[in-house]
mmCIF file of C-alpha atoms in Angstrom:
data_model
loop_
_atom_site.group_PDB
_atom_site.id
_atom_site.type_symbol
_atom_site.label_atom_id
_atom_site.label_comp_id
_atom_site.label_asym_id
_atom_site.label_seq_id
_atom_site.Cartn_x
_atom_site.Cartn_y
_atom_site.Cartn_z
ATOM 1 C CA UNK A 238 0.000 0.000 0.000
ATOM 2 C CA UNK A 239 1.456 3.477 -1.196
ATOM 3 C CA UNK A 240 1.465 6.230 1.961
ATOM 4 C CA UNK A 241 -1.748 7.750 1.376
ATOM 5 C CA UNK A 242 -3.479 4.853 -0.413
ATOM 6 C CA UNK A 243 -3.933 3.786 -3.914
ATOM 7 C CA UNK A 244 -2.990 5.454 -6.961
ATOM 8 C CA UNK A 245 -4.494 8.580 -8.926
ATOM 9 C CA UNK A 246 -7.584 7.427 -10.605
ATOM 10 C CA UNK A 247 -8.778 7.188 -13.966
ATOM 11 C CA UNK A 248 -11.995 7.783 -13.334
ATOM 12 C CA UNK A 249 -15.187 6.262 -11.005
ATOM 13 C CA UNK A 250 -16.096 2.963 -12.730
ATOM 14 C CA UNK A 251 -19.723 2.329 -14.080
ATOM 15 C CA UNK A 252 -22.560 0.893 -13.060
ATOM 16 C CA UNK A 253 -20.667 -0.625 -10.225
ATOM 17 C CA UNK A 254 -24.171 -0.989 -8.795
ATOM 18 C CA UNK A 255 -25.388 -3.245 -11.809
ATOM 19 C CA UNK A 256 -22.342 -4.966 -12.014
ATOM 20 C CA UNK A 257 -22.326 -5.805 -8.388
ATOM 21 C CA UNK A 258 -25.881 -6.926 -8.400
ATOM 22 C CA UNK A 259 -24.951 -9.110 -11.506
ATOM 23 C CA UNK A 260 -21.827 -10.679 -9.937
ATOM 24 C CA UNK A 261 -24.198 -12.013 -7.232
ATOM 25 C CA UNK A 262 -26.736 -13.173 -9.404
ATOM 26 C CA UNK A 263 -24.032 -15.392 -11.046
ATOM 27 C CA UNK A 264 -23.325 -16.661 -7.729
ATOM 28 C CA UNK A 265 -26.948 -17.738 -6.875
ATOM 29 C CA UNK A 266 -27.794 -14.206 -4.863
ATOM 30 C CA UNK A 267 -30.523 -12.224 -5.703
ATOM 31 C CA UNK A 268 -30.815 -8.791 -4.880
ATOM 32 C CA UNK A 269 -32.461 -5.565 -4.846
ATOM 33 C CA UNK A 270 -30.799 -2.355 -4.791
ATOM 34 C CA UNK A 271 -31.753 0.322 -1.973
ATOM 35 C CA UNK A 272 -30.763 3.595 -2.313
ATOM 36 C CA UNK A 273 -29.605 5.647 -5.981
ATOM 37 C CA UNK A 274 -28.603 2.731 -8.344
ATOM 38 C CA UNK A 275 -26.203 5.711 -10.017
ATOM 39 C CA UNK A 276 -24.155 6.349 -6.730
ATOM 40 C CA UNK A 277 -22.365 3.518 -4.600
ATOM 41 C CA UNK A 278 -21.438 5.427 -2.417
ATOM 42 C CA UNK A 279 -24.952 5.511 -0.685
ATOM 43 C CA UNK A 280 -26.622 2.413 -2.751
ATOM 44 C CA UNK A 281 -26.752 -1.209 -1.352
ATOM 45 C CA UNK A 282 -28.278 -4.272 -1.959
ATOM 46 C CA UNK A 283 -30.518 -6.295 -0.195
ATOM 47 C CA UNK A 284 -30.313 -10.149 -0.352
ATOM 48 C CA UNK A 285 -33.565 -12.110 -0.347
ATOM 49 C CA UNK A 286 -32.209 -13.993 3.202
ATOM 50 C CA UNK A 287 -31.402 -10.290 5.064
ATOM 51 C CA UNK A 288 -28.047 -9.809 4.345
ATOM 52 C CA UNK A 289 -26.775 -6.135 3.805
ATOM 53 C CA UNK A 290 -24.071 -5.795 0.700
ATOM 54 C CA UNK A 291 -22.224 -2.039 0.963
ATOM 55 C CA UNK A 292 -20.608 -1.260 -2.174
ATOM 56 C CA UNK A 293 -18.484 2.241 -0.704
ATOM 57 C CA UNK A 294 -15.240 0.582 0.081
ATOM 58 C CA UNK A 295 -15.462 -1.665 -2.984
ATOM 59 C CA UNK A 296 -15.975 1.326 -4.952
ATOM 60 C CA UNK A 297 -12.526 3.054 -3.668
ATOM 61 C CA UNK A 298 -11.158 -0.269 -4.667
ATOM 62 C CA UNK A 299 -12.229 -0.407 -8.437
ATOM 63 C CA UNK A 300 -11.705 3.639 -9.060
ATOM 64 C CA UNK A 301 -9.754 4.069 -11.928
ATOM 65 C CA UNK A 302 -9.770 0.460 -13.335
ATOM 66 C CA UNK A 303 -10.300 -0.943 -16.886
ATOM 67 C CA UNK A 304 -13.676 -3.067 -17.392
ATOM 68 C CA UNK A 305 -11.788 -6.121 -17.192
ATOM 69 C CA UNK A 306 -9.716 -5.438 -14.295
ATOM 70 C CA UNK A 307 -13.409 -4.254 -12.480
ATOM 71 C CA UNK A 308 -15.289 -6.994 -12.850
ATOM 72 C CA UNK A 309 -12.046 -9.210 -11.432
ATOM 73 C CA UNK A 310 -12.151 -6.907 -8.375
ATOM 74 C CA UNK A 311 -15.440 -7.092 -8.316
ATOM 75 C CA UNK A 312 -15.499 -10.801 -8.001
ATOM 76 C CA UNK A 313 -13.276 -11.149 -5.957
ATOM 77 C CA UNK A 314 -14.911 -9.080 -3.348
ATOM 78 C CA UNK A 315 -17.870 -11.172 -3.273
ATOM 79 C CA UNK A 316 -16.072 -14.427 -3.928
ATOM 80 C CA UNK A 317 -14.619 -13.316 0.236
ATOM 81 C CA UNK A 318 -18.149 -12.093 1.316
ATOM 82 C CA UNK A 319 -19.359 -15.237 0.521
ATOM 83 C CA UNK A 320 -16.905 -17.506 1.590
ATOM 84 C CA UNK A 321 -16.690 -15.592 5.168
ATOM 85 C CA UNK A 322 -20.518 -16.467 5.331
ATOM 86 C CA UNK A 323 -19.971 -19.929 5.798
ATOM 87 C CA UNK A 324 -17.326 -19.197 8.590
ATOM 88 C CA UNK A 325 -18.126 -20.633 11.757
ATOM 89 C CA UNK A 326 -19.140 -17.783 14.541
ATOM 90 C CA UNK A 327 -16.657 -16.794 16.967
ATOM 91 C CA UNK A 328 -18.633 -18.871 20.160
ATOM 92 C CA UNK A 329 -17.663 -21.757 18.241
ATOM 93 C CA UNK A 330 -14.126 -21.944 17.806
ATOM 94 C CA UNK A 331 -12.045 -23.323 20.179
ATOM 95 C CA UNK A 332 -9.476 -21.853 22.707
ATOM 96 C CA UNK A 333 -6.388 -22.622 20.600
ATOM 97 C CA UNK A 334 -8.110 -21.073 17.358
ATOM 98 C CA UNK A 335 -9.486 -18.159 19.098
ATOM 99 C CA UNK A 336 -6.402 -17.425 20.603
ATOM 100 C CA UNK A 337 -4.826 -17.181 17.004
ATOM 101 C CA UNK A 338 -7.355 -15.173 15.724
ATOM 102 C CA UNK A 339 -8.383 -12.714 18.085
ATOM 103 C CA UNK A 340 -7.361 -9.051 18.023
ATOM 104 C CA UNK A 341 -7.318 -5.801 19.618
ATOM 105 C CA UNK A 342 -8.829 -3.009 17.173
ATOM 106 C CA UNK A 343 -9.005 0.754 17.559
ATOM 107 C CA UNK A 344 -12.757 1.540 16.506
ATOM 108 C CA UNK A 345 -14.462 5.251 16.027
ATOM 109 C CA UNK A 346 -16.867 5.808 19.335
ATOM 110 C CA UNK A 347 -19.373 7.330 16.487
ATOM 111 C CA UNK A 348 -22.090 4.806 16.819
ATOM 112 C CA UNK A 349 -21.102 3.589 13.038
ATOM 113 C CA UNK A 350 -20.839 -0.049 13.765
ATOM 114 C CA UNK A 351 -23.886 -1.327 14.880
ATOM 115 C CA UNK A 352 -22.265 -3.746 17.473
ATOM 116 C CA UNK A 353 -23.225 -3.821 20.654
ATOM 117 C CA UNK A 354 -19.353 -2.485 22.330
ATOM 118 C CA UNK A 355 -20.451 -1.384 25.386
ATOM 119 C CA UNK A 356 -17.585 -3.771 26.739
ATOM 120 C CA UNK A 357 -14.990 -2.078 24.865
ATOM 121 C CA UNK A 358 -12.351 0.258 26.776
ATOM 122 C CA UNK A 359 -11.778 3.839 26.023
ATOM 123 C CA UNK A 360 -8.268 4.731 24.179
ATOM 124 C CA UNK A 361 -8.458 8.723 23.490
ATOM 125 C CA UNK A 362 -11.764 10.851 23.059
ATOM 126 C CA UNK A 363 -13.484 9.744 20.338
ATOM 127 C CA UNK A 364 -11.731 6.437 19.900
ATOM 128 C CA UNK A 365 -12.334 2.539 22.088
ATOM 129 C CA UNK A 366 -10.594 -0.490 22.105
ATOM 130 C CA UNK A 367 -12.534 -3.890 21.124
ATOM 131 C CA UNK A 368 -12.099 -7.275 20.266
ATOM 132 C CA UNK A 369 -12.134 -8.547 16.600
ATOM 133 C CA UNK A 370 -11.890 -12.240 15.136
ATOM 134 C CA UNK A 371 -9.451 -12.231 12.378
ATOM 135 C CA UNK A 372 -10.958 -14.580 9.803
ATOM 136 C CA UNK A 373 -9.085 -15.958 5.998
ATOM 137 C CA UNK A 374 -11.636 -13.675 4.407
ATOM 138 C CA UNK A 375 -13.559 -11.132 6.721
ATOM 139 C CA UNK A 376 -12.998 -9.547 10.107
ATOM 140 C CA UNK A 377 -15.707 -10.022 13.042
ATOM 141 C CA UNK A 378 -16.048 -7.297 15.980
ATOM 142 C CA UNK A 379 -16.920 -9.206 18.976
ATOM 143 C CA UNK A 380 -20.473 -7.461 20.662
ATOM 144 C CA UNK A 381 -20.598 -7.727 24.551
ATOM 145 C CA UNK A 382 -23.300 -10.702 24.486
ATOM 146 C CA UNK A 383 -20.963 -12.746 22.316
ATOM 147 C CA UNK A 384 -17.743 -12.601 24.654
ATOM 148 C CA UNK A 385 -19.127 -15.196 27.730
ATOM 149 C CA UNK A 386 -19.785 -17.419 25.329
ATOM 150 C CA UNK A 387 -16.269 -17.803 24.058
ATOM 151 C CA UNK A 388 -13.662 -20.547 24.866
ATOM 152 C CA UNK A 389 -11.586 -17.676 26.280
ATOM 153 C CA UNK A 390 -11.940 -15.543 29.662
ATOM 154 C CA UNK A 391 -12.019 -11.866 29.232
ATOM 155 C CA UNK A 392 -8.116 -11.275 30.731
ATOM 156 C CA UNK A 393 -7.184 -13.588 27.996
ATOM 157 C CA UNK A 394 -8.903 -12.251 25.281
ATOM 158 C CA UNK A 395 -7.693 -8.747 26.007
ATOM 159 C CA UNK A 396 -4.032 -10.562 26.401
ATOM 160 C CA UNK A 397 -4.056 -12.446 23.405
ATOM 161 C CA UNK A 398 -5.496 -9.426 21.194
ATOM 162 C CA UNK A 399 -2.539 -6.706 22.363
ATOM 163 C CA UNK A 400 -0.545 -9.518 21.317
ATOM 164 C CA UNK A 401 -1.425 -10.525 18.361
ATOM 165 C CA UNK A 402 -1.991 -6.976 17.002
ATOM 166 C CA UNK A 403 1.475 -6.375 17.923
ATOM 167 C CA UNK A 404 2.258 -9.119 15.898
ATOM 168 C CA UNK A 405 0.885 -7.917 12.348
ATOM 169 C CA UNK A 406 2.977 -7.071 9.461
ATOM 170 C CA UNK A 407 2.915 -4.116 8.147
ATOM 171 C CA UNK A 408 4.341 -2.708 4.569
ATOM 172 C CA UNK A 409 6.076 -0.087 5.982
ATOM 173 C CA UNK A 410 7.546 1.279 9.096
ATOM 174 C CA UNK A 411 9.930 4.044 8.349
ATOM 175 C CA UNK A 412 11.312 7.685 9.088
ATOM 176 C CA UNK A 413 10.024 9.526 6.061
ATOM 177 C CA UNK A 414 11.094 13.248 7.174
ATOM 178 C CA UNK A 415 13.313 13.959 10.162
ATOM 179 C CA UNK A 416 12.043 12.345 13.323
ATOM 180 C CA UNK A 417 8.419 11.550 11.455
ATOM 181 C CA UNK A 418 7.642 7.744 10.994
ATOM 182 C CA UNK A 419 5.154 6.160 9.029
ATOM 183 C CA UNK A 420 3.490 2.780 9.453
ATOM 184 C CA UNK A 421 1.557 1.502 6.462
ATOM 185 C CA UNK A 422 -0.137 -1.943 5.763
ATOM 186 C CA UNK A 423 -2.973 -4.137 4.184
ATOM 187 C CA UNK A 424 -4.068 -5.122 7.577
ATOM 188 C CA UNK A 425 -7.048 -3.686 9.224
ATOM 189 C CA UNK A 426 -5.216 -3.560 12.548
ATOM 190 C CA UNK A 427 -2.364 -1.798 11.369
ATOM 191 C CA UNK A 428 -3.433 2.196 13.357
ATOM 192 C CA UNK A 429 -4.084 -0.219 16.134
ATOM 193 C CA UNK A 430 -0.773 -0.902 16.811
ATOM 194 C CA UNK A 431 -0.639 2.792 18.342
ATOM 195 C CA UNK A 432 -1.733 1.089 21.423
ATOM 196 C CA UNK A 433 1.630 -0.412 22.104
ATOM 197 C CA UNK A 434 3.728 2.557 20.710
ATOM 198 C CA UNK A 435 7.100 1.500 22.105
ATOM 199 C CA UNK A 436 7.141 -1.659 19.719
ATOM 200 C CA UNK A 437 7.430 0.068 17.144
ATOM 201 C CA UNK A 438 9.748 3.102 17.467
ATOM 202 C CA UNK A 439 11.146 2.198 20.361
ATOM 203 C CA UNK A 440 11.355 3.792 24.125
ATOM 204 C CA UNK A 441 9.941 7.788 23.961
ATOM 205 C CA UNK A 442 10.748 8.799 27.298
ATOM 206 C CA UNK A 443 8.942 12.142 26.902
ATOM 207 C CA UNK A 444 5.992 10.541 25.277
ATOM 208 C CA UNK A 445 5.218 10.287 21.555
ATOM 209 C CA UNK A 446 2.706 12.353 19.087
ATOM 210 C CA UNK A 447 1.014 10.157 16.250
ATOM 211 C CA UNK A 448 -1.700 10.612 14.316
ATOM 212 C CA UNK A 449 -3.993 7.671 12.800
ATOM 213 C CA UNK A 450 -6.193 8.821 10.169
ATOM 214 C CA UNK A 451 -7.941 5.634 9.083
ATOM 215 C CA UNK A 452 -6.764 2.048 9.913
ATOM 216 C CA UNK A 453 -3.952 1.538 7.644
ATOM 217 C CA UNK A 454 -2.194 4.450 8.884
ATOM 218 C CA UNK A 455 -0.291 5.485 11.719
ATOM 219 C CA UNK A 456 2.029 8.722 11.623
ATOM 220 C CA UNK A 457 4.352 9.228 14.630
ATOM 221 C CA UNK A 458 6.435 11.325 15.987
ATOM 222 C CA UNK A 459 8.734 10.406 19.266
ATOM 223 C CA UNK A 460 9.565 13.226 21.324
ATOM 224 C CA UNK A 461 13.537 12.893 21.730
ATOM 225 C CA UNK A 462 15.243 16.180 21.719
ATOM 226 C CA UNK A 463 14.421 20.326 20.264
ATOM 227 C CA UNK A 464 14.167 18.524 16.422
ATOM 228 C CA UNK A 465 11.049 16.793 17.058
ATOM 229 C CA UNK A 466 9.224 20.284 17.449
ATOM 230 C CA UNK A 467 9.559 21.169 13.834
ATOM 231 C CA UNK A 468 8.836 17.239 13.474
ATOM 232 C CA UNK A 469 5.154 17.859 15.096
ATOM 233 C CA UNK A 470 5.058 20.528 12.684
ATOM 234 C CA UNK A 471 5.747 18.174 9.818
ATOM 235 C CA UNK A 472 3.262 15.861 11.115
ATOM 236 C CA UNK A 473 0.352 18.201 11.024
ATOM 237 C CA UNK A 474 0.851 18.838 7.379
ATOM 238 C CA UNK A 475 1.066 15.303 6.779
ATOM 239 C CA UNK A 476 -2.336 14.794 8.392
ATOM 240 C CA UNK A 477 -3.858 17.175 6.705
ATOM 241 C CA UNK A 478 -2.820 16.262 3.444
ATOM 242 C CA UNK A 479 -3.944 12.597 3.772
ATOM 243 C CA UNK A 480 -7.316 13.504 5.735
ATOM 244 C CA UNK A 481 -8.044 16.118 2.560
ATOM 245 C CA UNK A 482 -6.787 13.390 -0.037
ATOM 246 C CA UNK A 483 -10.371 13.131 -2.135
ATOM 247 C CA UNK A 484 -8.421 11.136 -4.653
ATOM 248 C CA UNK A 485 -6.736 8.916 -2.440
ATOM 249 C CA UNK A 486 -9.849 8.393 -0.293
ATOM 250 C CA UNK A 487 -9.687 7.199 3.392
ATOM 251 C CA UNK A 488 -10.043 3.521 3.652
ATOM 252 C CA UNK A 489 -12.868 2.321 5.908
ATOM 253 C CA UNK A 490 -13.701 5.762 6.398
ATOM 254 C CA UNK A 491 -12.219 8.345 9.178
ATOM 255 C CA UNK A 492 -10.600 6.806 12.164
ATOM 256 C CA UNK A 493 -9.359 10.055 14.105
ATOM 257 C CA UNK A 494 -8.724 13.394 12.702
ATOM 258 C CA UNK A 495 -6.728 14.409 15.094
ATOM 259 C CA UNK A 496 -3.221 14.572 16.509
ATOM 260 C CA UNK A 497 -2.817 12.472 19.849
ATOM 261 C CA UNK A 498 -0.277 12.846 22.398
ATOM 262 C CA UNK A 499 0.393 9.281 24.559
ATOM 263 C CA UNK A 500 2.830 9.325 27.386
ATOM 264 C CA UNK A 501 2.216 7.326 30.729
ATOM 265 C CA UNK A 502 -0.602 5.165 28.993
ATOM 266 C CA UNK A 503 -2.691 8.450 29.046
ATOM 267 C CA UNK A 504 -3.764 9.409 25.358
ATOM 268 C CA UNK A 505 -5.299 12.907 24.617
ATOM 269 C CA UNK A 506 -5.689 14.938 21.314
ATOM 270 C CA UNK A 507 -3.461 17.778 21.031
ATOM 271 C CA UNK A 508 -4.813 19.847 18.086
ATOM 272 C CA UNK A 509 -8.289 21.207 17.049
ATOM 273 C CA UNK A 510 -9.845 22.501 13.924
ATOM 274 C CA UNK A 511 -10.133 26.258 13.416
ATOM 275 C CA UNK A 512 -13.962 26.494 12.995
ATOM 276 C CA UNK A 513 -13.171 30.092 10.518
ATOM 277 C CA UNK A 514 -10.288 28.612 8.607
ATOM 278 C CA UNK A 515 -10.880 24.989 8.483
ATOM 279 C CA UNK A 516 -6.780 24.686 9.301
ATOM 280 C CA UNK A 517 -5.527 22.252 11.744
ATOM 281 C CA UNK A 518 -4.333 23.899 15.137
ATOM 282 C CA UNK A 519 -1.787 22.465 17.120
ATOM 283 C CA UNK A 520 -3.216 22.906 21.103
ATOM 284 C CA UNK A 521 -0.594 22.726 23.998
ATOM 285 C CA UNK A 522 -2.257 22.195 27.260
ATOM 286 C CA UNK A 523 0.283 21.819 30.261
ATOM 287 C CA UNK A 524 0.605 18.053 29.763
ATOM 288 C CA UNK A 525 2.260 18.787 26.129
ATOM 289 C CA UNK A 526 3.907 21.476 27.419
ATOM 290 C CA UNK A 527 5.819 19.826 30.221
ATOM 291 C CA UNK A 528 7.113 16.868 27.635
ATOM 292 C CA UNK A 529 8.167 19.309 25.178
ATOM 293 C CA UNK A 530 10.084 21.358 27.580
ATOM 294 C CA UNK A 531 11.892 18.462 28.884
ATOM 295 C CA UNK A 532 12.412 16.965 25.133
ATOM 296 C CA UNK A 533 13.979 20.243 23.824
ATOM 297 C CA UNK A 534 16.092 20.277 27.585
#
């Protein structure tokens, strides 16, 4: 995956709707589209047994392709839908399998994802931690009825996700501009791993600033010494340039928008929006203050 996500592209591809609708057909399910057949962005379809197929992120996916390239995308999309479907639910898998498979995932607190998280634990305002099987073809957020009826306790579950999140590759991890890192991947978990910051850029005695705009991203900056002030600097821009990236888009949607500060295990944003200008502030309370004094010291 390229920093700020796929290529320029050619142009939307059309009647993703109808050829979406078609692919199912093809694969014995029929559905009806709700919502403007023209835009898939907002359309999905309906299939005859309840289930919901969105067609936004596939539509980021097959922007800019050539018919024939499409309708292999396009395929291949549904040819994982469908094969996750047949999956067997997280309360049946058993201890050793679900301690493979579980993970820790930073989610919006926006009320997006309709499952129940009431269990999950708070991160940073505006952001929770929960618990996610990691399937061959699909990803499954754990609700709060589903975890006592897993082979795991909750201490282990919790364990076994930090763990494992730690654990997944990434495409990149590297020091793009003085004292700015980037961590890029495929992986759905890869902005989680800003909840074990220290494995990836090492100890940050002053605390670190990072940024993680959707959930292939993470943008950090460890406070060291008087260069990573300029570095913050750089990372704002960088934010704002992928967060304003129309052509790029923002896989899965918006994670955070803002620039977080974690030292001590105590997150909290450290910028705001100027509501005149639409810039990106940077916002030093006397938390941030106190680590950059003793970084620059």
């Amino acid at each position: 995956m390229p920093w700020f996500g796929r290529r320029k592209p050619a142009g939307d591809a059309p009647s993703l709707v109808v050829l979406a609708q078609r692919t199912l057909a093809e694969r014995g399910v029929e559905t009806t589209v709700d919502g403007p057949a023209d835009d898939p962005g907002r359309a999905r379809l309906l299939g005859a047994d309840g289930q919901v197929y969105l067609l936004a992120n596939l539509a980021v996916q097959v922007r800019g392709e050539n018919e024939v390239r499409r309708a292999a995308l396009v395929a291949a999309h549904f040819d994982r839908m469908l094969q996750a479907h047949r999956e067997p639910p997280p309360e049946e898998l058993g201890a050793d399998e679900l301690r493979d498979r579980i993970r820790l995932r930073l989610m919006a607190e926006d009320g997006a994802d309709p499952t129940d998280l009431t269990y999950a634990r708070p991160f940073a305002p505006g952001l929770v931690l929960g618990l996610c099987v990691d399937y061959p073809t699909m990803v499954s957020t754990l609700s709060t009825a589903t975890l006592p009826k897993l082979a795991l306790g909750s201490d282990e579950l919790w364990a076994m996700g930090r763990f494992n999140t730690d654990a997944e590759p990434v495409d990149a991890n590297a020091e793009i501009a003085p004292g700015v890192h980037i961590v890029e991947g495929e992986s759905l978990f890869t902005a989680s791993k800003a909840v074990n910051l220290p494995a990836l850029f090492g100890a940050a005695p002053f605390g670190t600033v990072f940024a993680v705009p959707h959930r292939h991203l993470l943008l950090a900056v460890p406070l060291r010494d008087v260069d990573s002030v300029q570095a913050i600097q750089t990372l704002a821009g960088l934010l704002v340039r992928v967060l304003g990236d129309r052509e790029a888009g923002l896989p899965g949607g918006v994670l955070c928008p803002d620039l977080l500060f974690s030292r001590h295990g105590h997150v909290s944003p450290v910028s705001a929006y100027d509501q005149d200008t639409g810039e990106l502030r940077i916002e030093v309370d006397e938390r941030f203050q106190e680590a950059l004094e003793q970084a620059v010291a």
